[in-house]
Coordinates of C-alpha atoms in Angstrom, one line a residue:
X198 CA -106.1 102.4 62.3
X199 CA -103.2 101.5 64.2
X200 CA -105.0 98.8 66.7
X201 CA -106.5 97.7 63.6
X202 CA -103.5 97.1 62.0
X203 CA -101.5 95.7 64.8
X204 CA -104.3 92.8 65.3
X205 CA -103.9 91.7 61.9
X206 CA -100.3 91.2 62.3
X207 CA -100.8 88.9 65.4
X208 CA -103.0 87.0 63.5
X209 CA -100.4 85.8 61.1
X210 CA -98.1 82.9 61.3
X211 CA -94.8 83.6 63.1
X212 CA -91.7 81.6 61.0
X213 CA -90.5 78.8 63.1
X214 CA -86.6 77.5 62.5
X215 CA -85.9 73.7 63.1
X216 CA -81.6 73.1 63.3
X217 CA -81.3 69.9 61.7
X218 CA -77.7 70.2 62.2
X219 CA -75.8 66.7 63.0
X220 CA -73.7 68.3 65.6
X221 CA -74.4 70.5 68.3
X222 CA -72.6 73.9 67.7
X223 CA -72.7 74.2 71.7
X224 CA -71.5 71.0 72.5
X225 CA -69.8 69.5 69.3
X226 CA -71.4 66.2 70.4
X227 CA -73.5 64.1 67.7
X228 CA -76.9 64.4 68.4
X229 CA -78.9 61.3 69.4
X230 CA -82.1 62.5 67.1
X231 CA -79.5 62.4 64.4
X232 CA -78.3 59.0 64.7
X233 CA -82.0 58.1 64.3
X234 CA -82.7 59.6 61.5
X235 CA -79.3 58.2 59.7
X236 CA -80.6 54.4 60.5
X237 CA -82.0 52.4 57.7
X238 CA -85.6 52.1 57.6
X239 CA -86.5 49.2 60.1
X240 CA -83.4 49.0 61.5
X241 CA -83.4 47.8 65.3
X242 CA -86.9 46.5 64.7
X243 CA -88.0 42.8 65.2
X244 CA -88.1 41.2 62.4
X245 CA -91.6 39.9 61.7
X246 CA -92.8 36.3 61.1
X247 CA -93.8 35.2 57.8
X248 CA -97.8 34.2 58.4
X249 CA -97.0 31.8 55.3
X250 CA -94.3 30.0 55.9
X251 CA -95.9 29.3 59.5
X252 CA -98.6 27.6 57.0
X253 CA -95.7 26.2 55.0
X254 CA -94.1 24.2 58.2
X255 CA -97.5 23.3 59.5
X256 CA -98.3 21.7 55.9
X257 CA -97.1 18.1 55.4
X258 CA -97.7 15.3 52.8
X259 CA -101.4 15.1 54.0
X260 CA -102.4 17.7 51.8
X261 CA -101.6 15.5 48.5
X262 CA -102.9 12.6 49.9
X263 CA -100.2 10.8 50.6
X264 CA -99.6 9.4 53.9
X265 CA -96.5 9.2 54.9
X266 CA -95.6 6.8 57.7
X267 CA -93.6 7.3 60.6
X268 CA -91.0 4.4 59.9
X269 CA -89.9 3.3 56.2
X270 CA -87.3 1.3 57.5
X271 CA -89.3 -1.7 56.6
X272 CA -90.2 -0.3 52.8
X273 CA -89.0 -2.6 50.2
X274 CA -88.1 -2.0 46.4
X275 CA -91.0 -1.8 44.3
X276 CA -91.8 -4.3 42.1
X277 CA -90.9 -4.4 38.3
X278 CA -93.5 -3.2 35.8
X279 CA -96.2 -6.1 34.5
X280 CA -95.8 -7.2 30.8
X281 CA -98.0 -5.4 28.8
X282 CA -100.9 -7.3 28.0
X283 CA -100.8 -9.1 24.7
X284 CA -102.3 -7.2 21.5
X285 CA -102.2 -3.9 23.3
X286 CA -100.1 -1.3 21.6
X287 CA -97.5 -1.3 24.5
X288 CA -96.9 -5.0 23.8
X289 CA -96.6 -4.0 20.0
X290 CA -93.9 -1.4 21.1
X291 CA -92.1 -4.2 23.2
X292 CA -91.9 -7.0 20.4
X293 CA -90.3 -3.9 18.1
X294 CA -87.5 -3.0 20.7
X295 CA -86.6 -6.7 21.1
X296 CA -86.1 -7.4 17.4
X297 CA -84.2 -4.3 17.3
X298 CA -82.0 -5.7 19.7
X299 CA -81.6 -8.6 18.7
X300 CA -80.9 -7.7 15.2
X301 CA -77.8 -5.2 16.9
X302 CA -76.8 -7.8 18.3
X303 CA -76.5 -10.2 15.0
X304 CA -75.0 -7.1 13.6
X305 CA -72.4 -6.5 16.0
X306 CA -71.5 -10.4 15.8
X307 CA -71.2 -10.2 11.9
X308 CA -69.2 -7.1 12.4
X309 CA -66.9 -8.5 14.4
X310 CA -66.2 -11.5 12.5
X311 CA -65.4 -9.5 9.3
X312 CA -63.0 -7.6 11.3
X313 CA -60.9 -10.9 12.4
X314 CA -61.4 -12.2 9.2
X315 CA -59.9 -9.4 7.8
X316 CA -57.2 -9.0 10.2
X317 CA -56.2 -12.5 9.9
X318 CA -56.4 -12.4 5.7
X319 CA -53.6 -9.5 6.0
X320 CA -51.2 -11.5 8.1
X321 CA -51.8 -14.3 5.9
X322 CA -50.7 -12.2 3.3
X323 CA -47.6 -11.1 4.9
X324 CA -46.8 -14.2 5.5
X325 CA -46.8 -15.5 2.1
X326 CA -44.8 -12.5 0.9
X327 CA -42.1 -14.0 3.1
X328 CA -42.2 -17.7 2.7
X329 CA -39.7 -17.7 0.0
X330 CA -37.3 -15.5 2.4
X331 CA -38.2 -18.1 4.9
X332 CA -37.4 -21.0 3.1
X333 CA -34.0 -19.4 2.0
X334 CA -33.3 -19.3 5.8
X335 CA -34.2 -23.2 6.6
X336 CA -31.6 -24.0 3.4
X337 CA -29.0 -21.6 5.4
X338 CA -29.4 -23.2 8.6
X339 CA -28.8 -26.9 6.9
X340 CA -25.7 -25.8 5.8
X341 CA -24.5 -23.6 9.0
X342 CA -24.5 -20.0 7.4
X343 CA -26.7 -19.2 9.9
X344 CA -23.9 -17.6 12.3
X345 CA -23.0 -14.3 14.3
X346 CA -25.5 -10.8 13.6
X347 CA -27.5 -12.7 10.9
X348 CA -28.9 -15.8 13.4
X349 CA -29.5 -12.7 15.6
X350 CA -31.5 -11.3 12.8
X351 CA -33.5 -14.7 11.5
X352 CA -33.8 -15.3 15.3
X353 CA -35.9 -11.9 15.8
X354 CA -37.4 -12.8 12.4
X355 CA -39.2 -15.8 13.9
X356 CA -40.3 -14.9 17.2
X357 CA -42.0 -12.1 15.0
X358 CA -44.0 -14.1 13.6
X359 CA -44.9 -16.4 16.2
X360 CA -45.9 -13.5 18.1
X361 CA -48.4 -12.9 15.7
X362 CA -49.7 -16.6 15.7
X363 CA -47.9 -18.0 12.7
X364 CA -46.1 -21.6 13.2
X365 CA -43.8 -23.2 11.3
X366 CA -44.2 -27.3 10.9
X367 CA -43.1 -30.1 9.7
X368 CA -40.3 -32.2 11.3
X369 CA -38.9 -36.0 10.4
X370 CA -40.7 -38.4 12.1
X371 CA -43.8 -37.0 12.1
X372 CA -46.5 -38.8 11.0
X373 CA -48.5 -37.9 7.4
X374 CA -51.5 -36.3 7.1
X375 CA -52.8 -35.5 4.0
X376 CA -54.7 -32.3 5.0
X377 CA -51.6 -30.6 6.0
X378 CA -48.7 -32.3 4.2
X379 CA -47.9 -32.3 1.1
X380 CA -46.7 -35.6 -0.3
X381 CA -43.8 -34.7 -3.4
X382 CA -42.2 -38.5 -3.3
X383 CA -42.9 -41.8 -1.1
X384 CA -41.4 -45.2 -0.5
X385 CA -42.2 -48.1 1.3
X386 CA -40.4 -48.8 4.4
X387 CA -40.4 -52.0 6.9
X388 CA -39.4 -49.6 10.1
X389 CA -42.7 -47.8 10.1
X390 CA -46.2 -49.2 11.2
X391 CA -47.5 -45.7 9.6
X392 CA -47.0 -43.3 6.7
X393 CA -44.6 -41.6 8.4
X394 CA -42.1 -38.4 7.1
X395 CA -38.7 -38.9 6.0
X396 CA -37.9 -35.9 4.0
X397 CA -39.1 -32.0 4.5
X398 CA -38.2 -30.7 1.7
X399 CA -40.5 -27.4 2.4
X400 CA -41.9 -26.6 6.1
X401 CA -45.4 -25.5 6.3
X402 CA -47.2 -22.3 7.7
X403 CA -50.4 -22.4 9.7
X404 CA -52.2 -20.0 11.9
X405 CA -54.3 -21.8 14.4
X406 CA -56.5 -24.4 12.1
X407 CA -55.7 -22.0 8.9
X408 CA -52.7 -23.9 6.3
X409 CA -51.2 -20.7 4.8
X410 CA -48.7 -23.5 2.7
X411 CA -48.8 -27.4 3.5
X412 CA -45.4 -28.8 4.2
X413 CA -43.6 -30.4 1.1
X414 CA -42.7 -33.7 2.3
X415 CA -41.4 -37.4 1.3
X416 CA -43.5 -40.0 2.8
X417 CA -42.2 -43.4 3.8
X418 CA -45.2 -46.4 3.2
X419 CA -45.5 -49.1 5.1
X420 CA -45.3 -52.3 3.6
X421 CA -47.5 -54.6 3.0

């Protein structure tokens, strides 16, 4: 029984111990089996090429079918697009984008003439609001009370509204013209070849070609 017994316990397996320990206990050095096992996974190894992008590189324009030459220094600019052919819808699609255009364009033209015209109707309404002040300043000038801070004042009041485009007009001497005077007495004369303007009784107001009030005048005829 005993030999018996003894062979069956050789036959077992004996219990192995592995020391995983980092650090020798002996030596207190790191061991170099553990510095392998803490390295990332692939760490130190090459790293391997890409069989694709090997194809990639080796792959050029030839594969579209385009051929590519070796110098486009001599390539031009393309040239512009053909008309579409007449009838076809592309040529229908043209004509419509042109008269669009073109009626913008006649729009934006309109538009901007209203706006002057409207811009210019409110000065000319300003201006007419002071003519009478205006006129009470060329009656104080002909007699002189146009002196000290108030000539500084009519002064400023003027170059106002020339800045603006207004003019004042209308001077002896000049000669008459009826579609910017207006004649309030005449008599004949011998000293002038021409009607010709003797008397301003009221100056006139113009922007550009646009009379806000013809000059009030007296007109000298010649004789016959």
């Amino acid at each position: 029984m005993t030999a018996e017994g003894n062979d069956k316990s050789s036959e077992e397996p004996g219990f192995t111990f592995s020391d995983k320990r980092r650090v020798d206990p002996n030596t207190g050095e790191v061991r170099p089996e553990a510095d392998a096992q803490s390295a990332p996974d692939g760490a130190g190894e090459e790293p391997t090429a890409d069989p694709n992008a090997e194809q990639a590189e080796a792959a050029d324009a030839s594969d579209l079918g385009v051929d590519i030459p070796a110098d486009v220094s001599g390539l031009e600019d393309s040239e512009p697009a053909a008309e579409p052919e007449p009838g076809s819808e592309a040529a229908g699609y043209l004509a419509d984008l042109k008269r669009i255009n073109a009626e913008y364009a006649a729009y934006r033209m309109r538009a901007d003439r209203e706006r002057e015209r409207a811009a210019l109707g409110g000065t000319i309404k300003v201006v007419e609001a002071l003519i009478p002040v205006l006129d009470e300043v060329k009656l104080a000038r002909e007699n002189g009370d146009v002196t000290g801070p108030f000539e500084t004042h009519v002064n400023k009041l003027v170059e106002s509204l020339n800045k603006i485009g207004v003019e004042q007009y209308g001077e002896v001497g000049d000669e008459f013209d009826p579609n910017i005077h207006e004649a309030l007495m005449q008599q004949p004369s011998d000293e002038v070849e021409n009607p010709t303007l003797f008397l301003v009784m009221q100056p006139g107001y113009r922007i550009g070609e646009r009379i806000i009030r013809a000059a009030r005048v007296g007109v000298q005829q010649p004789q016959d």
